[in-house]
């Protein structure tokens, strides 16, 4: 019998009640067009301050450029940092009654119900709110998913010509000393990824992985960046995200254990200094022109027929990460299980490592 990490599973009732209120509020869905919202935002000052979770400063540069190009005269001030640090700083703003952030997009899904209960989130329903899948949104519009994120298996095809897909593939002898992985005890989404694998393949798999002598780093984007560089010996990573690597990096989804997906979730602060700008940003993020530009997983249920349906993916549970995050006692227990084997996460913040 395989051993497994001790855990306490959140009940479905707890997870469901934390996500959405039993009945929707009477607030109407936004009826203004993007052009009308644009004009309102310009009159307000033409600024949006966004705090976005992430682990490399460049990660939302594309969003800023696309938004400002689409809406001339607007400025999107986007700050990227680890969500576990953003939420603490936001709590400080709330406590001091000095909220200067308009919009948040964070990985810490457990924070949203708490902030709603505190009454610090704006209950606002952007266009297409009714088309967002029910598990991805608060019924009152306090928060909602706008995109589906997920982890994959990634390798450099110029450094390795073998087959890499499943988590067991990481145990191949030729990959010894050539794996680069994110500390699971430093990122809750990576923690969840490792927890899922061990629940499926057993602690024996993790013990074997350690004998491969992988390099452990901070930041989910760091492994993909490092293995794409010609002057490193790293070949593969899994359970993380990252940039494409200029066509020399291949990605795939494993089949021997579940992989992680979740709805990246957004909210507007009730005391946002630029509410019209934030509304413009959120309506655009959920618009047809933004979400349906190319086939991909989406939070909306009315996607074109050629779009993949995240709920039909057999090897991932897109609502599982939220349930995991809501059970903070279990998260801490699992985190320290890994920390006893790996030690505390070492190295600079991924925002300061110059990668």
mmCIF file of C-alpha atoms in Angstrom:
data_model
loop_
_atom_site.group_PDB
_atom_site.id
_atom_site.type_symbol
_atom_site.label_atom_id
_atom_site.label_comp_id
_atom_site.label_asym_id
_atom_site.label_seq_id
_atom_site.Cartn_x
_atom_site.Cartn_y
_atom_site.Cartn_z
ATOM 1 C CA UNK A 1 0.000 0.000 0.000
ATOM 2 C CA UNK A 2 1.364 3.402 -0.943
ATOM 3 C CA UNK A 3 1.901 5.916 1.780
ATOM 4 C CA UNK A 4 0.563 9.436 1.317
ATOM 5 C CA UNK A 5 0.789 12.907 2.815
ATOM 6 C CA UNK A 6 -1.635 13.323 5.718
ATOM 7 C CA UNK A 7 -4.377 15.712 4.734
ATOM 8 C CA UNK A 8 -7.787 17.021 5.678
ATOM 9 C CA UNK A 9 -10.068 17.343 2.690
ATOM 10 C CA UNK A 10 -12.401 20.319 2.538
ATOM 11 C CA UNK A 11 -16.011 19.300 2.290
ATOM 12 C CA UNK A 12 -17.942 20.248 -0.807
ATOM 13 C CA UNK A 13 -20.388 22.220 1.288
ATOM 14 C CA UNK A 14 -17.653 24.376 2.790
ATOM 15 C CA UNK A 15 -16.028 25.021 -0.582
ATOM 16 C CA UNK A 16 -19.316 25.902 -2.225
ATOM 17 C CA UNK A 17 -20.483 28.255 0.503
ATOM 18 C CA UNK A 18 -17.127 30.039 0.510
ATOM 19 C CA UNK A 19 -17.274 30.628 -3.227
ATOM 20 C CA UNK A 20 -20.711 32.127 -3.697
ATOM 21 C CA UNK A 21 -23.678 33.432 -1.805
ATOM 22 C CA UNK A 22 -26.827 31.268 -1.950
ATOM 23 C CA UNK A 23 -28.695 33.847 -4.002
ATOM 24 C CA UNK A 24 -27.498 36.424 -6.474
ATOM 25 C CA UNK A 25 -27.821 40.099 -5.663
ATOM 26 C CA UNK A 26 -30.180 42.308 -7.601
ATOM 27 C CA UNK A 27 -27.274 44.278 -9.075
ATOM 28 C CA UNK A 28 -27.616 44.492 -12.827
ATOM 29 C CA UNK A 29 -24.947 43.335 -15.235
ATOM 30 C CA UNK A 30 -23.020 46.190 -16.859
ATOM 31 C CA UNK A 31 -24.826 47.463 -19.966
ATOM 32 C CA UNK A 32 -22.389 50.135 -21.153
ATOM 33 C CA UNK A 33 -20.242 49.344 -24.155
ATOM 34 C CA UNK A 34 -16.450 49.231 -23.948
ATOM 35 C CA UNK A 35 -16.332 52.588 -25.729
ATOM 36 C CA UNK A 36 -18.681 54.132 -23.181
ATOM 37 C CA UNK A 37 -16.683 52.675 -20.317
ATOM 38 C CA UNK A 38 -13.531 54.025 -21.958
ATOM 39 C CA UNK A 39 -14.912 57.539 -22.012
ATOM 40 C CA UNK A 40 -16.005 57.290 -18.368
ATOM 41 C CA UNK A 41 -12.546 56.075 -17.380
ATOM 42 C CA UNK A 42 -10.875 58.926 -19.248
ATOM 43 C CA UNK A 43 -13.057 61.499 -17.463
ATOM 44 C CA UNK A 44 -12.024 59.898 -14.180
ATOM 45 C CA UNK A 45 -8.331 60.380 -14.970
ATOM 46 C CA UNK A 46 -7.464 57.555 -17.354
ATOM 47 C CA UNK A 47 -5.614 55.438 -14.803
ATOM 48 C CA UNK A 48 -5.966 51.888 -13.474
ATOM 49 C CA UNK A 49 -3.774 50.518 -10.693
ATOM 50 C CA UNK A 50 -3.582 46.715 -10.885
ATOM 51 C CA UNK A 51 -1.858 44.351 -8.489
ATOM 52 C CA UNK A 52 -1.296 41.043 -10.283
ATOM 53 C CA UNK A 53 0.132 37.880 -8.804
ATOM 54 C CA UNK A 54 3.272 36.521 -10.421
ATOM 55 C CA UNK A 55 6.967 35.918 -9.992
ATOM 56 C CA UNK A 56 8.681 37.878 -12.769
ATOM 57 C CA UNK A 57 8.337 41.629 -13.253
ATOM 58 C CA UNK A 58 7.795 41.315 -17.013
ATOM 59 C CA UNK A 59 4.818 38.946 -16.778
ATOM 60 C CA UNK A 60 2.069 41.549 -17.245
ATOM 61 C CA UNK A 61 3.904 43.776 -19.708
ATOM 62 C CA UNK A 62 1.849 42.289 -22.527
ATOM 63 C CA UNK A 63 -1.407 43.018 -20.720
ATOM 64 C CA UNK A 64 -0.369 46.628 -20.087
ATOM 65 C CA UNK A 65 0.632 47.169 -23.722
ATOM 66 C CA UNK A 66 -2.519 45.565 -25.126
ATOM 67 C CA UNK A 67 -4.829 47.496 -22.780
ATOM 68 C CA UNK A 68 -3.212 50.855 -23.458
ATOM 69 C CA UNK A 69 -3.213 50.232 -27.212
ATOM 70 C CA UNK A 70 -6.862 49.207 -27.194
ATOM 71 C CA UNK A 71 -7.903 52.194 -25.060
ATOM 72 C CA UNK A 72 -5.871 55.289 -26.034
ATOM 73 C CA UNK A 73 -5.264 57.708 -23.212
ATOM 74 C CA UNK A 74 -5.452 55.021 -20.533
ATOM 75 C CA UNK A 75 -2.535 54.045 -18.299
ATOM 76 C CA UNK A 76 -2.422 50.623 -16.662
ATOM 77 C CA UNK A 77 -0.076 50.723 -13.690
ATOM 78 C CA UNK A 78 0.556 47.028 -13.140
ATOM 79 C CA UNK A 79 2.634 45.722 -10.258
ATOM 80 C CA UNK A 80 3.597 42.040 -10.231
ATOM 81 C CA UNK A 81 4.575 40.274 -7.019
ATOM 82 C CA UNK A 82 3.928 36.961 -5.328
ATOM 83 C CA UNK A 83 0.246 36.826 -4.399
ATOM 84 C CA UNK A 84 1.124 35.850 -0.832
ATOM 85 C CA UNK A 85 2.884 39.215 -0.486
ATOM 86 C CA UNK A 86 0.311 41.270 -2.381
ATOM 87 C CA UNK A 87 -2.490 40.088 -0.101
ATOM 88 C CA UNK A 88 -0.595 41.075 3.039
ATOM 89 C CA UNK A 89 0.083 44.565 1.702
ATOM 90 C CA UNK A 90 -3.529 44.913 0.638
ATOM 91 C CA UNK A 91 -4.637 43.994 4.159
ATOM 92 C CA UNK A 92 -2.425 46.828 5.412
ATOM 93 C CA UNK A 93 -4.131 49.289 3.049
ATOM 94 C CA UNK A 94 -7.551 48.119 4.196
ATOM 95 C CA UNK A 95 -6.625 48.370 7.886
ATOM 96 C CA UNK A 96 -5.269 51.896 7.391
ATOM 97 C CA UNK A 97 -8.335 52.954 5.370
ATOM 98 C CA UNK A 98 -5.928 53.913 2.599
ATOM 99 C CA UNK A 99 -6.790 51.758 -0.410
ATOM 100 C CA UNK A 100 -4.913 52.938 -3.490
ATOM 101 C CA UNK A 101 -5.210 49.776 -5.589
ATOM 102 C CA UNK A 102 -8.123 49.554 -8.005
ATOM 103 C CA UNK A 103 -8.010 45.961 -9.232
ATOM 104 C CA UNK A 104 -6.468 42.715 -7.991
ATOM 105 C CA UNK A 105 -5.736 39.421 -9.745
ATOM 106 C CA UNK A 106 -4.278 37.002 -7.226
ATOM 107 C CA UNK A 107 -3.532 33.301 -6.892
ATOM 108 C CA UNK A 108 -4.573 33.320 -3.218
ATOM 109 C CA UNK A 109 -8.149 32.232 -3.903
ATOM 110 C CA UNK A 110 -8.890 31.835 -0.208
ATOM 111 C CA UNK A 111 -8.556 35.598 0.307
ATOM 112 C CA UNK A 112 -11.521 36.575 -1.850
ATOM 113 C CA UNK A 113 -14.327 35.197 0.356
ATOM 114 C CA UNK A 114 -12.653 36.770 3.392
ATOM 115 C CA UNK A 115 -12.407 40.164 1.733
ATOM 116 C CA UNK A 116 -16.012 39.921 0.599
ATOM 117 C CA UNK A 117 -17.110 39.187 4.167
ATOM 118 C CA UNK A 118 -15.178 42.271 5.288
ATOM 119 C CA UNK A 119 -17.092 44.351 2.751
ATOM 120 C CA UNK A 120 -13.966 45.652 0.993
ATOM 121 C CA UNK A 121 -14.721 44.319 -2.503
ATOM 122 C CA UNK A 122 -17.011 46.044 -4.974
ATOM 123 C CA UNK A 123 -20.016 43.953 -5.920
ATOM 124 C CA UNK A 124 -19.978 44.556 -9.635
ATOM 125 C CA UNK A 125 -21.045 42.396 -12.560
ATOM 126 C CA UNK A 126 -19.178 43.154 -15.794
ATOM 127 C CA UNK A 127 -20.496 42.332 -19.238
ATOM 128 C CA UNK A 128 -20.669 38.555 -19.860
ATOM 129 C CA UNK A 129 -20.887 37.917 -16.108
ATOM 130 C CA UNK A 130 -23.835 35.585 -16.652
ATOM 131 C CA UNK A 131 -21.735 33.520 -19.067
ATOM 132 C CA UNK A 132 -18.967 32.868 -16.532
ATOM 133 C CA UNK A 133 -19.228 29.289 -15.261
ATOM 134 C CA UNK A 134 -20.943 29.240 -11.869
ATOM 135 C CA UNK A 135 -18.007 27.656 -9.968
ATOM 136 C CA UNK A 136 -15.756 30.512 -11.080
ATOM 137 C CA UNK A 137 -17.722 33.460 -9.702
ATOM 138 C CA UNK A 138 -19.239 34.958 -6.602
ATOM 139 C CA UNK A 139 -22.986 35.271 -7.084
ATOM 140 C CA UNK A 140 -22.911 38.958 -6.113
ATOM 141 C CA UNK A 141 -20.046 39.826 -8.435
ATOM 142 C CA UNK A 142 -17.491 40.485 -5.695
ATOM 143 C CA UNK A 143 -14.943 38.346 -7.594
ATOM 144 C CA UNK A 144 -14.838 36.130 -10.672
ATOM 145 C CA UNK A 145 -12.430 34.145 -12.787
ATOM 146 C CA UNK A 146 -11.302 35.736 -16.021
ATOM 147 C CA UNK A 147 -8.816 33.177 -17.395
ATOM 148 C CA UNK A 148 -7.810 29.546 -16.846
ATOM 149 C CA UNK A 149 -4.222 28.994 -15.729
ATOM 150 C CA UNK A 150 -2.424 25.682 -15.438
ATOM 151 C CA UNK A 151 0.878 23.860 -15.014
ATOM 152 C CA UNK A 152 2.543 21.574 -17.530
ATOM 153 C CA UNK A 153 5.576 19.396 -18.205
ATOM 154 C CA UNK A 154 8.262 21.396 -20.007
ATOM 155 C CA UNK A 155 11.584 20.434 -21.603
ATOM 156 C CA UNK A 156 14.263 21.802 -23.918
ATOM 157 C CA UNK A 157 14.125 19.884 -27.201
ATOM 158 C CA UNK A 158 17.667 20.918 -28.135
ATOM 159 C CA UNK A 159 19.089 19.427 -24.961
ATOM 160 C CA UNK A 160 16.960 16.285 -24.847
ATOM 161 C CA UNK A 161 15.415 14.333 -27.708
ATOM 162 C CA UNK A 162 13.641 11.728 -25.614
ATOM 163 C CA UNK A 163 9.972 11.579 -24.678
ATOM 164 C CA UNK A 164 8.899 13.619 -21.666
ATOM 165 C CA UNK A 165 5.296 13.841 -20.574
ATOM 166 C CA UNK A 166 4.411 12.081 -17.362
ATOM 167 C CA UNK A 167 5.669 12.695 -13.846
ATOM 168 C CA UNK A 168 7.327 9.278 -13.838
ATOM 169 C CA UNK A 169 9.421 10.413 -16.806
ATOM 170 C CA UNK A 170 11.296 12.709 -14.430
ATOM 171 C CA UNK A 171 12.819 9.589 -12.886
ATOM 172 C CA UNK A 172 14.651 8.540 -16.044
ATOM 173 C CA UNK A 173 18.363 7.961 -15.294
ATOM 174 C CA UNK A 174 19.518 10.321 -18.054
ATOM 175 C CA UNK A 175 17.769 13.221 -16.295
ATOM 176 C CA UNK A 176 19.809 12.944 -13.101
ATOM 177 C CA UNK A 177 21.214 16.402 -12.205
ATOM 178 C CA UNK A 178 19.281 17.948 -15.119
ATOM 179 C CA UNK A 179 15.907 18.766 -13.561
ATOM 180 C CA UNK A 180 15.051 22.236 -12.278
ATOM 181 C CA UNK A 181 11.969 22.566 -10.077
ATOM 182 C CA UNK A 182 10.191 25.196 -8.001
ATOM 183 C CA UNK A 183 10.163 24.736 -4.236
ATOM 184 C CA UNK A 184 6.649 23.447 -3.472
ATOM 185 C CA UNK A 185 6.869 24.974 0.015
ATOM 186 C CA UNK A 186 7.274 28.460 -1.518
ATOM 187 C CA UNK A 187 4.225 28.554 -3.829
ATOM 188 C CA UNK A 188 0.775 27.182 -3.006
ATOM 189 C CA UNK A 189 -0.071 26.243 -6.613
ATOM 190 C CA UNK A 190 3.188 24.296 -6.960
ATOM 191 C CA UNK A 191 2.542 22.787 -3.527
ATOM 192 C CA UNK A 192 -0.840 21.589 -4.728
ATOM 193 C CA UNK A 193 0.739 20.146 -7.876
ATOM 194 C CA UNK A 194 3.191 18.037 -5.872
ATOM 195 C CA UNK A 195 0.475 17.037 -3.408
ATOM 196 C CA UNK A 196 -1.652 15.682 -6.267
ATOM 197 C CA UNK A 197 1.229 13.669 -7.699
ATOM 198 C CA UNK A 198 2.134 12.114 -4.368
ATOM 199 C CA UNK A 199 -1.475 11.235 -3.668
ATOM 200 C CA UNK A 200 -1.502 9.357 -6.975
ATOM 201 C CA UNK A 201 2.019 7.932 -7.313
ATOM 202 C CA UNK A 202 2.941 7.719 -3.644
ATOM 203 C CA UNK A 203 5.728 9.121 -1.504
ATOM 204 C CA UNK A 204 7.994 6.570 -3.196
ATOM 205 C CA UNK A 205 7.847 8.689 -6.333
ATOM 206 C CA UNK A 206 9.025 11.773 -4.440
ATOM 207 C CA UNK A 207 11.812 9.839 -2.734
ATOM 208 C CA UNK A 208 12.982 8.658 -6.150
ATOM 209 C CA UNK A 209 12.758 12.201 -7.478
ATOM 210 C CA UNK A 210 15.109 13.396 -4.745
ATOM 211 C CA UNK A 211 17.717 10.847 -5.844
ATOM 212 C CA UNK A 212 17.715 12.609 -9.233
ATOM 213 C CA UNK A 213 19.321 15.585 -7.466
ATOM 214 C CA UNK A 214 17.076 18.270 -8.990
ATOM 215 C CA UNK A 215 17.907 21.947 -8.589
ATOM 216 C CA UNK A 216 15.269 23.735 -6.507
ATOM 217 C CA UNK A 217 14.526 27.405 -7.175
ATOM 218 C CA UNK A 218 12.045 30.093 -6.212
ATOM 219 C CA UNK A 219 9.399 31.245 -8.691
ATOM 220 C CA UNK A 220 7.209 29.191 -10.997
ATOM 221 C CA UNK A 221 8.616 30.907 -14.102
ATOM 222 C CA UNK A 222 12.275 30.438 -13.142
ATOM 223 C CA UNK A 223 12.595 26.776 -14.259
ATOM 224 C CA UNK A 224 11.203 27.438 -17.741
ATOM 225 C CA UNK A 225 13.494 30.417 -18.167
ATOM 226 C CA UNK A 226 16.575 28.548 -16.987
ATOM 227 C CA UNK A 227 16.086 25.446 -19.099
ATOM 228 C CA UNK A 228 15.600 27.585 -22.217
ATOM 229 C CA UNK A 229 19.077 29.091 -21.833
ATOM 230 C CA UNK A 230 21.858 27.532 -23.919
ATOM 231 C CA UNK A 231 24.457 27.962 -21.189
ATOM 232 C CA UNK A 232 22.658 25.853 -18.570
ATOM 233 C CA UNK A 233 22.531 22.076 -18.232
ATOM 234 C CA UNK A 234 18.873 21.992 -17.186
ATOM 235 C CA UNK A 235 16.669 19.893 -19.428
ATOM 236 C CA UNK A 236 13.188 19.623 -17.940
ATOM 237 C CA UNK A 237 10.717 20.827 -15.350
ATOM 238 C CA UNK A 238 7.113 20.157 -14.353
ATOM 239 C CA UNK A 239 4.380 21.609 -12.176
ATOM 240 C CA UNK A 240 5.290 25.143 -13.189
ATOM 241 C CA UNK A 241 4.655 27.787 -15.810
ATOM 242 C CA UNK A 242 7.004 29.968 -17.802
ATOM 243 C CA UNK A 243 7.738 31.622 -21.085
ATOM 244 C CA UNK A 244 8.062 29.716 -24.360
ATOM 245 C CA UNK A 245 11.841 29.833 -24.733
ATOM 246 C CA UNK A 246 11.864 30.954 -28.351
ATOM 247 C CA UNK A 247 10.571 27.721 -29.862
ATOM 248 C CA UNK A 248 13.123 25.381 -28.278
ATOM 249 C CA UNK A 249 10.928 24.527 -25.306
ATOM 250 C CA UNK A 250 8.110 22.023 -25.618
ATOM 251 C CA UNK A 251 5.210 21.593 -23.195
ATOM 252 C CA UNK A 252 2.657 18.876 -22.648
ATOM 253 C CA UNK A 253 0.189 17.730 -20.033
ATOM 254 C CA UNK A 254 0.948 14.625 -17.947
ATOM 255 C CA UNK A 255 -1.401 11.648 -17.816
ATOM 256 C CA UNK A 256 -0.120 9.528 -14.913
ATOM 257 C CA UNK A 257 -1.272 11.971 -12.207
ATOM 258 C CA UNK A 258 -3.537 15.029 -12.161
ATOM 259 C CA UNK A 259 -2.163 18.366 -13.281
ATOM 260 C CA UNK A 260 -3.186 21.721 -11.852
ATOM 261 C CA UNK A 261 -5.585 24.222 -13.400
ATOM 262 C CA UNK A 262 -7.537 27.046 -11.795
ATOM 263 C CA UNK A 263 -9.521 30.177 -12.677
ATOM 264 C CA UNK A 264 -7.289 33.215 -12.274
ATOM 265 C CA UNK A 265 -9.593 35.453 -10.265
ATOM 266 C CA UNK A 266 -10.129 39.215 -10.318
ATOM 267 C CA UNK A 267 -11.874 41.751 -8.081
ATOM 268 C CA UNK A 268 -12.292 45.513 -7.781
ATOM 269 C CA UNK A 269 -11.748 47.183 -4.422
ATOM 270 C CA UNK A 270 -14.829 48.904 -3.016
ATOM 271 C CA UNK A 271 -12.748 52.007 -2.247
ATOM 272 C CA UNK A 272 -10.824 51.912 -5.527
ATOM 273 C CA UNK A 273 -9.701 55.442 -6.443
ATOM 274 C CA UNK A 274 -10.352 54.703 -10.134
ATOM 275 C CA UNK A 275 -13.487 52.529 -10.223
ATOM 276 C CA UNK A 276 -14.417 53.380 -13.817
ATOM 277 C CA UNK A 277 -10.941 52.479 -15.017
ATOM 278 C CA UNK A 278 -11.104 49.185 -13.137
ATOM 279 C CA UNK A 279 -14.521 48.439 -14.618
ATOM 280 C CA UNK A 280 -13.140 49.094 -18.098
ATOM 281 C CA UNK A 281 -10.261 46.688 -17.470
ATOM 282 C CA UNK A 282 -12.504 43.926 -16.133
ATOM 283 C CA UNK A 283 -15.073 44.247 -18.905
ATOM 284 C CA UNK A 284 -12.302 44.048 -21.493
ATOM 285 C CA UNK A 285 -10.735 40.999 -19.812
ATOM 286 C CA UNK A 286 -14.064 39.166 -20.128
ATOM 287 C CA UNK A 287 -14.964 40.469 -23.582
ATOM 288 C CA UNK A 288 -15.373 38.419 -26.746
ATOM 289 C CA UNK A 289 -12.500 40.278 -28.373
ATOM 290 C CA UNK A 290 -10.117 39.375 -25.552
ATOM 291 C CA UNK A 291 -11.187 35.860 -24.631
ATOM 292 C CA UNK A 292 -12.136 34.526 -28.046
ATOM 293 C CA UNK A 293 -9.129 35.701 -30.038
ATOM 294 C CA UNK A 294 -7.854 32.107 -30.282
ATOM 295 C CA UNK A 295 -9.038 28.681 -29.047
ATOM 296 C CA UNK A 296 -8.123 28.125 -25.420
ATOM 297 C CA UNK A 297 -9.639 27.176 -22.102
ATOM 298 C CA UNK A 298 -11.989 29.914 -20.938
ATOM 299 C CA UNK A 299 -14.057 30.782 -17.894
ATOM 300 C CA UNK A 300 -17.076 31.452 -20.107
ATOM 301 C CA UNK A 301 -19.630 28.827 -21.038
ATOM 302 C CA UNK A 302 -20.577 30.410 -24.374
ATOM 303 C CA UNK A 303 -17.231 29.961 -26.121
ATOM 304 C CA UNK A 304 -17.126 28.996 -29.816
ATOM 305 C CA UNK A 305 -17.482 25.290 -30.520
ATOM 306 C CA UNK A 306 -13.795 24.882 -31.398
ATOM 307 C CA UNK A 307 -12.676 25.983 -27.922
ATOM 308 C CA UNK A 308 -11.630 23.231 -25.469
ATOM 309 C CA UNK A 309 -13.876 22.803 -22.439
ATOM 310 C CA UNK A 310 -11.922 22.782 -19.189
ATOM 311 C CA UNK A 311 -14.661 20.762 -17.484
ATOM 312 C CA UNK A 312 -14.163 17.971 -20.023
ATOM 313 C CA UNK A 313 -10.452 17.582 -19.305
ATOM 314 C CA UNK A 314 -10.072 14.135 -17.760
ATOM 315 C CA UNK A 315 -6.896 14.659 -15.767
ATOM 316 C CA UNK A 316 -7.507 17.950 -13.996
ATOM 317 C CA UNK A 317 -10.065 19.380 -11.603
ATOM 318 C CA UNK A 318 -10.296 23.109 -12.272
ATOM 319 C CA UNK A 319 -12.066 23.773 -8.947
ATOM 320 C CA UNK A 320 -9.743 21.595 -6.876
ATOM 321 C CA UNK A 321 -7.130 24.258 -6.241
ATOM 322 C CA UNK A 322 -9.723 26.571 -4.691
ATOM 323 C CA UNK A 323 -10.831 23.807 -2.343
ATOM 324 C CA UNK A 324 -7.204 23.120 -1.444
ATOM 325 C CA UNK A 325 -6.542 26.799 -0.731
ATOM 326 C CA UNK A 326 -9.590 27.190 1.495
ATOM 327 C CA UNK A 327 -8.291 24.566 3.926
ATOM 328 C CA UNK A 328 -5.395 26.570 5.349
ATOM 329 C CA UNK A 329 -4.616 24.047 8.081
ATOM 330 C CA UNK A 330 -4.049 21.365 5.463
ATOM 331 C CA UNK A 331 -2.024 23.727 3.250
ATOM 332 C CA UNK A 332 0.351 24.434 6.126
ATOM 333 C CA UNK A 333 0.618 20.757 7.017
ATOM 334 C CA UNK A 334 1.500 19.804 3.442
ATOM 335 C CA UNK A 335 3.910 22.744 3.121
ATOM 336 C CA UNK A 336 5.881 21.689 6.182
ATOM 337 C CA UNK A 337 5.906 18.063 5.032
ATOM 338 C CA UNK A 338 7.919 19.216 2.027
ATOM 339 C CA UNK A 339 9.989 21.639 4.063
ATOM 340 C CA UNK A 340 11.209 18.835 6.326
ATOM 341 C CA UNK A 341 12.629 17.145 3.211
ATOM 342 C CA UNK A 342 13.824 20.136 1.196
ATOM 343 C CA UNK A 343 14.546 22.755 3.834
ATOM 344 C CA UNK A 344 13.334 26.323 3.581
ATOM 345 C CA UNK A 345 13.207 27.903 0.126
ATOM 346 C CA UNK A 346 16.612 29.372 -0.694
ATOM 347 C CA UNK A 347 17.587 32.169 -3.032
ATOM 348 C CA UNK A 348 16.558 35.666 -3.996
ATOM 349 C CA UNK A 349 12.970 36.590 -4.660
ATOM 350 C CA UNK A 350 12.224 35.587 -8.249
ATOM 351 C CA UNK A 351 11.456 39.250 -8.914
ATOM 352 C CA UNK A 352 15.039 40.126 -7.993
ATOM 353 C CA UNK A 353 16.985 37.243 -9.551
ATOM 354 C CA UNK A 354 17.618 39.069 -12.851
ATOM 355 C CA UNK A 355 16.150 36.241 -14.941
#
